[in-house]
Short mmCIF file of C-alpha atoms in Angstrom, two decimals:
data_model
loop_
_atom_site.label_atom_id
_atom_site.label_comp_id
_atom_site.label_asym_id
_atom_site.label_seq_id
_atom_site.Cartn_x
_atom_site.Cartn_y
_atom_site.Cartn_z
CA MET A 470 -19.16 62.31 106.94
CA SER A 471 -16.85 59.43 106.12
CA LEU A 472 -13.44 58.66 107.54
CA CYS A 473 -10.59 56.37 106.58
CA TYR A 474 -7.02 56.24 107.86
CA THR A 475 -3.47 56.77 106.69
CA SER A 476 -0.36 57.44 108.76
CA ASN A 477 1.00 60.29 106.70
CA PHE A 478 -1.78 62.74 106.00
CA ILE A 479 -5.22 63.91 106.91
CA SER A 480 -7.82 65.31 104.55
CA LEU A 481 -10.64 67.47 105.81
CA ASN A 482 -13.44 68.19 103.32
CA HIS A 483 -15.78 71.09 103.99
CA GLN A 484 -18.87 72.06 102.01
CA LYS A 485 -22.01 72.98 103.92
CA SER A 486 -20.84 70.87 106.84
CA LEU A 487 -17.36 69.86 107.92
CA SER A 488 -16.06 66.33 107.44
CA LEU A 489 -12.73 64.70 108.18
CA THR A 490 -11.18 62.15 105.85
CA PHE A 491 -8.15 59.98 106.49
CA SER A 492 -7.18 58.21 103.30
CA SER A 493 -4.90 55.23 102.49
CA ASP A 494 -4.38 52.71 99.73
CA SER A 495 -6.72 50.32 101.53
CA PRO A 496 -9.36 52.59 103.08
CA ARG A 497 -11.32 51.53 106.10
CA PHE A 498 -14.30 53.79 106.49
CA ILE A 499 -15.96 54.66 109.77
CA ASN A 500 -19.09 56.78 109.68
CA LEU A 501 -18.92 59.56 112.19
CA PHE A 502 -20.82 62.80 112.37
CA SER A 503 -21.12 66.23 110.86
CA VAL A 504 -19.99 69.36 112.63
CA LYS A 505 -21.81 72.59 111.88
CA HIS A 506 -20.64 74.70 114.81
CA ARG A 507 -17.23 75.23 116.36
CA LYS A 508 -16.49 76.36 119.88
CA PRO A 509 -14.44 79.55 120.00
CA HIS A 510 -10.80 79.20 120.91
CA HIS A 511 -9.80 80.37 124.36
CA PRO A 512 -6.09 80.64 125.24
CA ILE A 513 -4.89 78.24 127.91
CA LYS A 514 -4.36 79.95 131.27
CA PHE A 515 -2.75 78.56 134.40
CA THR A 516 -4.11 79.02 137.90
CA ALA A 517 -1.69 79.93 140.64
CA GLU A 518 -1.97 76.43 142.11
CA ARG A 519 -1.37 74.71 138.81
CA PHE A 520 1.54 76.94 138.03
CA LYS A 521 3.43 75.60 141.05
CA LEU A 522 3.89 72.39 139.08
CA PHE A 523 6.09 74.28 136.66
CA ALA A 524 8.16 76.26 139.13
CA SER A 525 11.26 74.24 138.25
CA LEU A 526 10.90 75.21 134.60
CA THR A 527 11.67 78.91 135.03
CA PRO A 528 15.18 80.37 134.60
CA SER A 529 17.41 79.35 137.48
CA PRO A 530 18.76 81.91 139.93
CA PRO A 531 22.54 82.33 140.26
CA THR A 532 24.16 79.32 141.90
CA GLU A 533 27.48 79.22 143.69
CA THR A 534 29.61 76.41 142.23
CA ALA A 535 33.23 75.47 142.34
CA PRO A 536 34.72 76.08 138.91
CA SER A 537 35.70 72.92 137.03
CA SER A 538 39.43 72.46 136.51
CA TYR A 539 39.06 72.44 132.72
CA ARG A 540 37.94 76.09 132.73
CA SER A 541 41.46 77.25 133.41
CA LYS A 542 42.76 75.49 130.28
CA SER A 543 43.28 76.90 126.82
CA PRO A 544 40.42 75.87 124.44
CA LYS A 545 42.86 73.66 122.46
CA ASP A 546 43.34 71.57 125.60
CA VAL A 547 39.60 71.24 126.36
CA ASN A 548 38.07 68.03 125.02
CA VAL A 549 34.41 68.44 124.02
CA LEU A 550 32.11 65.54 123.07
CA VAL A 551 29.17 66.56 120.84
CA VAL A 552 26.16 64.30 120.30
CA GLY A 553 23.50 65.22 117.76
CA SER A 554 26.29 66.73 115.67
CA THR A 555 24.60 66.10 112.32
CA GLY A 556 21.37 67.85 113.29
CA TYR A 557 20.42 71.31 112.08
CA ILE A 558 21.88 73.10 115.12
CA GLY A 559 24.46 70.41 115.92
CA LYS A 560 26.42 71.10 112.72
CA TYR A 561 26.69 74.79 113.60
CA VAL A 562 27.73 74.00 117.17
CA VAL A 563 30.56 71.76 115.94
CA ARG A 564 31.74 74.46 113.53
CA GLU A 565 31.67 77.12 116.26
CA LEU A 566 33.60 74.90 118.68
CA VAL A 567 36.23 74.19 116.02
CA LYS A 568 36.40 77.89 115.14
CA ARG A 569 37.11 78.76 118.78
CA GLY A 570 39.89 76.18 118.97
CA PHE A 571 38.35 73.43 121.11
CA ASN A 572 39.35 69.79 120.63
CA VAL A 573 36.04 68.38 119.34
CA THR A 574 34.82 64.80 119.02
CA ALA A 575 31.54 64.68 117.09
CA ILE A 576 29.32 61.59 117.29
CA ALA A 577 27.42 60.96 114.05
CA ARG A 578 25.22 58.32 112.49
CA GLU A 579 26.52 56.54 109.41
CA ARG A 580 23.57 57.94 107.51
CA SER A 581 22.03 61.16 108.76
CA GLY A 582 19.80 63.94 107.50
CA ILE A 583 16.19 63.64 106.36
CA ARG A 584 15.45 60.01 105.48
CA GLY A 585 19.17 59.16 105.77
CA SER A 586 20.13 61.29 102.77
CA VAL A 587 23.61 62.21 104.10
CA ASP A 588 26.36 59.58 103.90
CA LYS A 589 29.68 59.28 105.76
CA ASP A 590 31.71 61.33 103.29
CA GLN A 591 29.21 64.18 103.37
CA THR A 592 29.18 64.08 107.16
CA LEU A 593 32.97 64.24 107.35
CA ASN A 594 32.86 67.27 105.04
CA GLN A 595 30.16 68.98 107.12
CA LEU A 596 32.10 68.45 110.35
CA ARG A 597 35.56 69.39 109.13
CA GLY A 598 38.02 70.13 111.91
CA ALA A 599 36.35 67.71 114.37
CA ASN A 600 37.27 64.13 115.13
CA VAL A 601 34.17 62.35 113.78
CA CYS A 602 33.14 59.07 115.40
CA PHE A 603 30.33 57.11 113.75
CA SER A 604 28.25 55.38 116.38
CA ASP A 605 24.72 54.84 117.73
CA VAL A 606 24.00 56.92 120.82
CA THR A 607 20.69 55.10 121.33
CA ASN A 608 22.65 51.91 122.13
CA LEU A 609 24.74 52.54 125.24
CA ASP A 610 26.95 49.45 124.85
CA ALA A 611 27.73 50.22 121.21
CA PHE A 612 28.26 53.90 122.01
CA GLU A 613 30.68 53.18 124.87
CA GLY A 614 32.52 50.67 122.68
CA SER A 615 33.05 53.39 120.07
CA LEU A 616 34.32 55.83 122.68
CA ASN A 617 36.63 53.19 124.17
CA SER A 618 38.20 52.71 120.76
CA LEU A 619 39.07 56.42 120.71
CA GLY A 620 40.76 56.23 124.10
CA ASN A 621 39.89 59.87 124.88
CA SER A 622 38.76 61.54 128.06
CA PHE A 623 36.36 64.49 127.89
CA ASP A 624 35.86 67.69 129.83
CA VAL A 625 32.46 68.69 128.46
CA VAL A 626 29.51 66.99 126.75
CA VAL A 627 27.29 69.09 124.46
CA SER A 628 23.99 67.45 123.50
CA CYS A 629 22.04 68.69 120.47
CA LEU A 630 19.94 65.52 120.31
CA ALA A 631 16.22 65.78 119.59
CA SER A 632 13.48 63.45 118.43
CA ARG A 633 13.27 63.16 114.65
CA ASN A 634 9.50 63.60 114.48
CA GLY A 635 8.04 64.18 117.94
CA GLY A 636 6.29 60.79 118.01
CA VAL A 637 5.65 59.20 121.40
CA LYS A 638 8.22 56.38 121.29
CA ASP A 639 10.82 58.36 119.36
CA SER A 640 10.61 61.21 121.88
CA TRP A 641 11.50 58.96 124.79
CA LYS A 642 14.12 57.09 122.78
CA ILE A 643 15.99 60.26 121.76
CA ASP A 644 15.03 63.16 124.04
CA TYR A 645 15.44 61.05 127.16
CA GLU A 646 17.22 57.71 126.66
CA ALA A 647 19.83 58.69 124.07
CA THR A 648 20.54 61.97 125.83
CA ARG A 649 20.95 60.11 129.11
CA ASN A 650 23.34 57.67 127.40
CA SER A 651 25.53 60.60 126.39
CA LEU A 652 25.57 61.81 130.01
CA VAL A 653 26.48 58.36 131.37
CA ALA A 654 29.20 57.76 128.78
CA GLY A 655 30.62 61.25 129.15
CA ARG A 656 30.74 61.09 132.92
CA LYS A 657 32.61 57.77 132.81
CA ARG A 658 35.25 59.49 130.70
CA GLY A 659 35.76 62.48 132.95
CA ALA A 660 33.20 65.04 131.76
CA SER A 661 32.40 67.56 134.49
CA HIS A 662 30.03 69.84 132.56
CA PHE A 663 26.99 69.05 130.38
CA VAL A 664 25.47 71.55 127.95
CA LEU A 665 21.94 70.57 126.91
CA LEU A 666 20.05 72.00 123.96
CA SER A 667 16.44 71.84 125.13
CA ALA A 668 13.46 73.96 123.99
CA ILE A 669 11.56 76.89 125.50
CA CYS A 670 8.25 75.12 124.95
CA VAL A 671 8.96 72.65 127.79
CA GLN A 672 7.69 75.38 130.15
CA LYS A 673 4.15 74.20 129.41
CA PRO A 674 4.56 70.44 128.93
CA LEU A 675 1.50 69.18 127.07
CA LEU A 676 3.38 67.03 124.53
CA GLU A 677 5.32 63.79 124.88
CA PHE A 678 8.68 65.12 123.68
CA GLN A 679 8.40 67.96 126.21
CA ARG A 680 7.83 65.50 129.05
CA ALA A 681 10.81 63.42 127.90
CA LYS A 682 13.07 66.49 127.82
CA LEU A 683 11.90 67.59 131.27
CA LYS A 684 12.59 64.17 132.78
CA PHE A 685 16.19 64.37 131.60
CA GLU A 686 16.53 68.00 132.71
CA ASP A 687 15.35 67.01 136.18
CA GLU A 688 17.90 64.18 136.42
CA LEU A 689 20.65 66.48 135.21
CA MET A 690 19.85 69.07 137.89
CA LYS A 691 19.69 66.43 140.63
CA LEU A 692 23.08 65.07 139.60
CA ALA A 693 24.62 68.54 139.89
CA ASP A 694 22.99 69.00 143.31
CA GLU A 695 24.49 65.73 144.53
CA ASP A 696 27.95 66.14 142.98
CA GLY A 697 29.67 69.47 143.58
CA GLY A 698 32.24 68.66 140.89
CA PHE A 699 29.61 68.38 138.14
CA SER A 700 27.65 71.20 136.49
CA TYR A 701 25.22 71.86 133.65
CA SER A 702 23.86 74.56 131.34
CA ILE A 703 20.36 74.00 129.92
CA VAL A 704 19.66 76.11 126.82
CA ARG A 705 16.00 76.69 125.87
CA PRO A 706 15.81 78.57 122.56
CA THR A 707 12.76 80.04 120.87
CA ALA A 708 11.86 79.49 117.19
CA PHE A 709 14.56 79.05 114.53
CA PHE A 710 14.56 81.12 111.34
CA LYS A 711 14.08 78.19 109.00
CA SER A 712 11.00 77.07 110.94
CA LEU A 713 9.36 80.33 109.90
CA GLY A 714 10.48 80.26 106.28
CA GLY A 715 8.06 77.67 104.91
CA GLN A 716 5.78 80.24 103.26
CA VAL A 717 8.38 82.59 101.78
CA GLU A 718 8.55 81.06 98.32
CA LEU A 719 4.78 80.50 98.20
CA VAL A 720 4.05 84.13 99.01
CA LYS A 721 6.66 85.15 96.44
CA ASP A 722 4.67 83.14 93.88
CA GLY A 723 1.50 85.08 94.69
CA LYS A 724 -0.12 82.83 97.30
CA PRO A 725 -1.63 84.31 100.48
CA TYR A 726 0.10 84.05 103.84
CA VAL A 727 -1.78 81.49 105.93
CA MET A 728 -2.24 81.82 109.69
CA PHE A 729 -4.51 80.59 112.46
CA GLY A 730 -7.15 82.88 113.93
CA ASP A 731 -6.26 86.55 113.64
CA GLY A 732 -2.53 85.82 113.44
CA LYS A 733 -1.98 87.08 116.99
CA LEU A 734 -2.50 83.88 118.96
CA CYS A 735 1.24 83.44 119.53
CA ALA A 736 4.59 85.18 119.15
CA CYS A 737 8.29 84.36 119.22
CA LYS A 738 11.73 85.98 119.16
CA PRO A 739 13.25 83.97 116.29
CA MET A 740 16.93 83.11 116.34
CA SER A 741 19.44 82.13 113.66
CA GLU A 742 21.27 78.83 113.82
CA SER A 743 24.67 80.54 113.99
CA ASP A 744 23.63 82.85 116.85
CA LEU A 745 22.24 79.91 118.82
CA ALA A 746 25.39 77.87 118.19
CA SER A 747 27.47 80.77 119.49
CA PHE A 748 25.37 80.96 122.67
CA ILE A 749 25.65 77.20 123.23
CA VAL A 750 29.44 77.33 122.86
CA ASP A 751 29.56 80.26 125.31
CA CYS A 752 28.14 77.80 127.87
CA VAL A 753 31.25 75.63 127.66
CA LEU A 754 33.46 78.10 129.52
CA SER A 755 31.24 80.90 130.86
CA GLU A 756 30.95 80.79 134.65
CA ASP A 757 27.78 82.90 134.57
CA LYS A 758 25.94 80.12 132.72
CA VAL A 759 26.82 77.34 135.16
CA ASN A 760 23.92 75.39 136.71
CA LYS A 761 21.29 77.54 135.03
CA VAL A 762 18.27 77.10 132.81
CA LEU A 763 18.80 79.60 130.01
CA PRO A 764 15.81 80.67 127.87
CA ILE A 765 17.11 82.57 124.86
CA GLY A 766 15.72 84.35 121.82
CA GLY A 767 17.05 86.37 118.94
CA PRO A 768 17.46 90.15 118.76
CA GLY A 769 14.58 92.59 118.45
CA LYS A 770 10.91 92.47 119.41
CA ALA A 771 8.72 89.41 119.54
CA LEU A 772 6.85 88.77 116.29
CA THR A 773 3.38 87.30 115.76
CA PRO A 774 2.53 85.34 112.59
CA LEU A 775 0.63 88.44 111.38
CA GLU A 776 3.76 90.58 111.78
CA GLN A 777 5.91 87.95 110.08
CA GLY A 778 3.53 87.95 107.12
CA GLU A 779 3.47 91.75 106.93
CA MET A 780 7.28 91.76 106.96
CA LEU A 781 7.38 89.31 104.07
CA PHE A 782 4.93 91.31 101.93
CA ARG A 783 6.87 94.49 102.69
CA LEU A 784 10.09 92.90 101.43
CA LEU A 785 8.29 91.79 98.27
CA GLY A 786 6.68 95.19 97.74
CA LYS A 787 3.26 93.54 97.58
CA GLU A 788 -0.10 94.32 99.14
CA PRO A 789 -0.62 91.94 102.12
CA LYS A 790 -2.92 89.03 101.40
CA PHE A 791 -3.78 86.72 104.30
CA LEU A 792 -5.78 83.52 104.67
CA LYS A 793 -7.08 83.14 108.24
CA VAL A 794 -7.96 79.62 109.36
CA PRO A 795 -10.08 78.86 112.47
CA ILE A 796 -8.01 76.96 115.01
CA GLY A 797 -11.12 74.94 115.78
CA ILE A 798 -10.37 72.87 112.69
CA MET A 799 -7.36 71.41 114.47
CA ASP A 800 -9.29 70.97 117.72
CA PHE A 801 -11.86 68.89 115.86
CA ALA A 802 -9.23 66.74 114.14
CA ILE A 803 -7.41 66.12 117.43
CA GLY A 804 -10.67 65.14 119.13
CA VAL A 805 -11.37 62.54 116.43
CA LEU A 806 -7.82 61.19 116.64
CA ASP A 807 -7.95 60.91 120.42
CA PHE A 808 -11.16 58.88 120.05
CA LEU A 809 -9.67 56.61 117.38
CA VAL A 810 -6.49 55.92 119.38
CA LYS A 811 -8.63 54.06 121.90
CA VAL A 812 -9.70 51.69 119.12
CA PHE A 813 -6.56 51.74 116.97
CA PRO A 814 -3.43 52.14 119.17
CA SER A 815 -1.29 52.40 116.04
CA LEU A 816 -2.71 55.92 115.60
CA GLU A 817 -0.87 57.07 118.73
CA ASP A 818 1.72 59.08 116.81
CA ALA A 819 -0.87 60.58 114.45
CA ALA A 820 -2.76 61.90 117.48
CA GLU A 821 0.47 63.27 118.94
CA PHE A 822 1.36 65.02 115.67
CA GLY A 823 -2.04 66.70 115.72
CA LYS A 824 -1.41 67.97 119.24
CA ILE A 825 2.03 69.24 118.21
CA GLY A 826 0.56 71.24 115.35
CA ARG A 827 -2.14 72.66 117.61
CA TYR A 828 0.39 73.59 120.30
CA TYR A 829 2.62 75.57 117.98
CA ALA A 830 -0.31 77.28 116.31
CA ALA A 831 -1.47 78.83 119.58
CA GLU A 832 1.38 78.84 122.13
CA SER A 833 4.06 81.54 122.15
CA MET A 834 7.74 80.65 122.13
CA LEU A 835 8.55 83.14 124.88
CA LEU A 836 9.39 82.98 128.55
CA LEU A 837 6.40 81.96 130.66
CA ASP A 838 6.31 84.43 133.55
CA PRO A 839 5.75 82.46 136.80
CA GLU A 840 4.22 85.50 138.47
CA THR A 841 1.48 86.05 135.91
CA GLY A 842 1.21 82.71 134.09
CA GLU A 843 1.47 84.66 130.82
CA TYR A 844 4.13 84.71 128.12
CA SER A 845 6.45 87.69 128.39
CA ALA A 846 8.40 89.10 125.47
CA GLU A 847 10.09 91.59 127.77
CA LYS A 848 11.44 88.87 130.08
CA THR A 849 12.66 86.66 127.23
CA PRO A 850 16.42 87.29 126.89
CA SER A 851 17.84 88.24 123.48
CA TYR A 852 21.16 87.25 121.94
CA GLY A 853 22.91 87.67 118.61
CA ASN A 854 22.68 90.00 115.65
CA ASP A 855 20.89 88.09 112.88
CA THR A 856 17.30 89.16 112.19
CA LEU A 857 14.33 87.36 110.65
CA GLU A 858 13.96 90.16 108.09
CA GLU A 859 17.51 89.51 106.86
CA PHE A 860 16.74 85.79 106.65
CA PHE A 861 13.54 86.39 104.66
CA ALA A 862 15.42 88.69 102.27
CA ARG A 863 18.09 86.04 101.72
CA VAL A 864 15.52 83.31 101.08
CA LEU A 865 13.74 85.57 98.57
CA ARG A 866 17.05 85.92 96.72
CA GLU A 867 18.46 82.42 97.09
CA GLY A 868 15.57 80.11 97.98
CA MET A 869 15.32 77.58 100.84
CA ALA A 870 18.07 75.26 99.59
CA GLY A 871 19.84 73.71 102.56
CA GLN A 872 16.94 74.56 104.88
CA GLU A 873 14.98 71.35 104.34
CA LEU A 874 12.61 70.29 107.11
CA ALA A 875 11.45 66.89 108.22
CA GLN A 876 7.67 67.06 108.24
CA ILE A 877 4.34 65.42 108.80
CA GLU A 878 1.64 66.81 106.56
CA TRP A 879 -2.01 67.60 107.25
CA LYS A 880 -4.20 68.29 104.23
CA ILE A 881 -7.35 70.33 104.70
CA GLN A 882 -9.42 70.85 101.57
CA LEU A 883 -12.20 73.40 101.19
CA ASP A 884 -14.01 71.99 98.17
CA PRO A 885 -16.63 74.63 97.28
CA TRP A 886 -13.95 77.13 96.28
CA ARG A 887 -11.33 74.57 95.21
CA HIS A 888 -8.86 75.94 97.74
CA ARG A 889 -6.58 73.51 99.53
CA LEU A 890 -4.59 74.22 102.66
CA HIS A 891 -1.63 72.06 103.57
CA PHE A 892 -0.91 72.34 107.28
CA THR A 893 2.62 71.11 107.71
CA ASN A 894 3.59 70.18 111.23
CA VAL A 895 7.29 70.83 110.90
CA ARG A 896 10.01 69.30 112.99
CA ASN A 897 13.41 70.84 112.44
CA ALA A 898 15.50 67.78 111.76
CA ARG A 899 16.78 66.70 115.19
CA CYS A 900 17.21 70.21 116.51
CA GLY A 901 14.77 70.23 119.38
CA LEU A 902 12.14 72.67 118.29
CA LEU A 903 8.91 72.45 116.34
CA ASP A 904 6.90 75.01 114.47
CA THR A 905 3.84 75.02 112.25
CA THR A 906 4.02 76.38 108.73
CA PHE A 907 1.47 76.32 105.94
CA GLN A 908 1.15 75.91 102.22
CA TYR A 909 -1.74 77.14 100.10
CA VAL A 910 -2.73 75.85 96.69
CA HIS A 911 -5.60 77.01 94.47
CA TYR A 912 -7.05 74.63 91.91
CA SER A 913 -8.84 76.30 89.02
#
């Protein structure tokens, strides 16, 4: 087996034995080894002792707090600062706040969107009704200078910030440092409540962005404990609709639905962007959401990848056709990357991306029950009215326009049959949640 490296994709060639290939314009080959057997996948389980480490990650019990003075005001007199306003969920949060009559200041980058594709004019159009301030929340001095020029005080900060790609450095820069900057700047200008868009996957923190989010969550909770006049609401949503829509058009074109294992390794209660935005805005004024960690999913039962695929074929009126991929393929790739990182530190993010893809292929986006250490669909709260089936039907009619995803691509090629699988580790652009989708191409 031969191996060479590139930062943006991985190729895995399999004939009689399995080989991994990283390719680039200037390949550097390292001879490794052939793999003829894979260990079976066993779901991760927590012991009672280990689970104590995650006790703080479960939904918070009711907490007695003195209501903030702003809660007695009319929404038009409540000043809300939104950071991450140009992200996938952030845009919907700004629109919902404006719709409900709040006085909204939205912080935006001069160029946002995937690869900076959205300019100032487009941003102003997307965030109509809000006072848009172009600044850099990763630079506290510059950010505070921008806020000083506005001369506003704020009652509430809403953070929809999330790492752009889940890389190690970017996770700490955005999920922790930039989010903390928004807390510091908001507090200096009077904010007494902080609404944080987090992610339900931080319950089992095996990834760098999860650890960064948890560090900020911990600091936020400690601040509220120390200051009776300050409060928080931490929102941990499950999967978003668009994260699960990557295969719709491919299946419509006759390709099989691709999934890991038997398609039952994980499940989620997917949620629409508008329903999540509505829940987040509820946290601005609702007393019953004060000083709580709030896991939240969409309406209906939890769905496995197998059930999502069956739903899609049913909508198309086609006989289900699935391609099942052993999860051991990803385990092998991650093992090689972890080895190479020790020699080539620049591969740090590539190794992390592999772990992200593996995590979302096997871990459910549901509440982790502290009593059993298992994911519980029954204990995962539901909210909203939009369903995944309605989303799939709309995408089948209208396509995925406007639902673009930032992504890091893994290519896995099975040469003997000329089938190629593209495992796309998808990061919803700055919205705080990751999912794994797949593409399948057959070469005749």
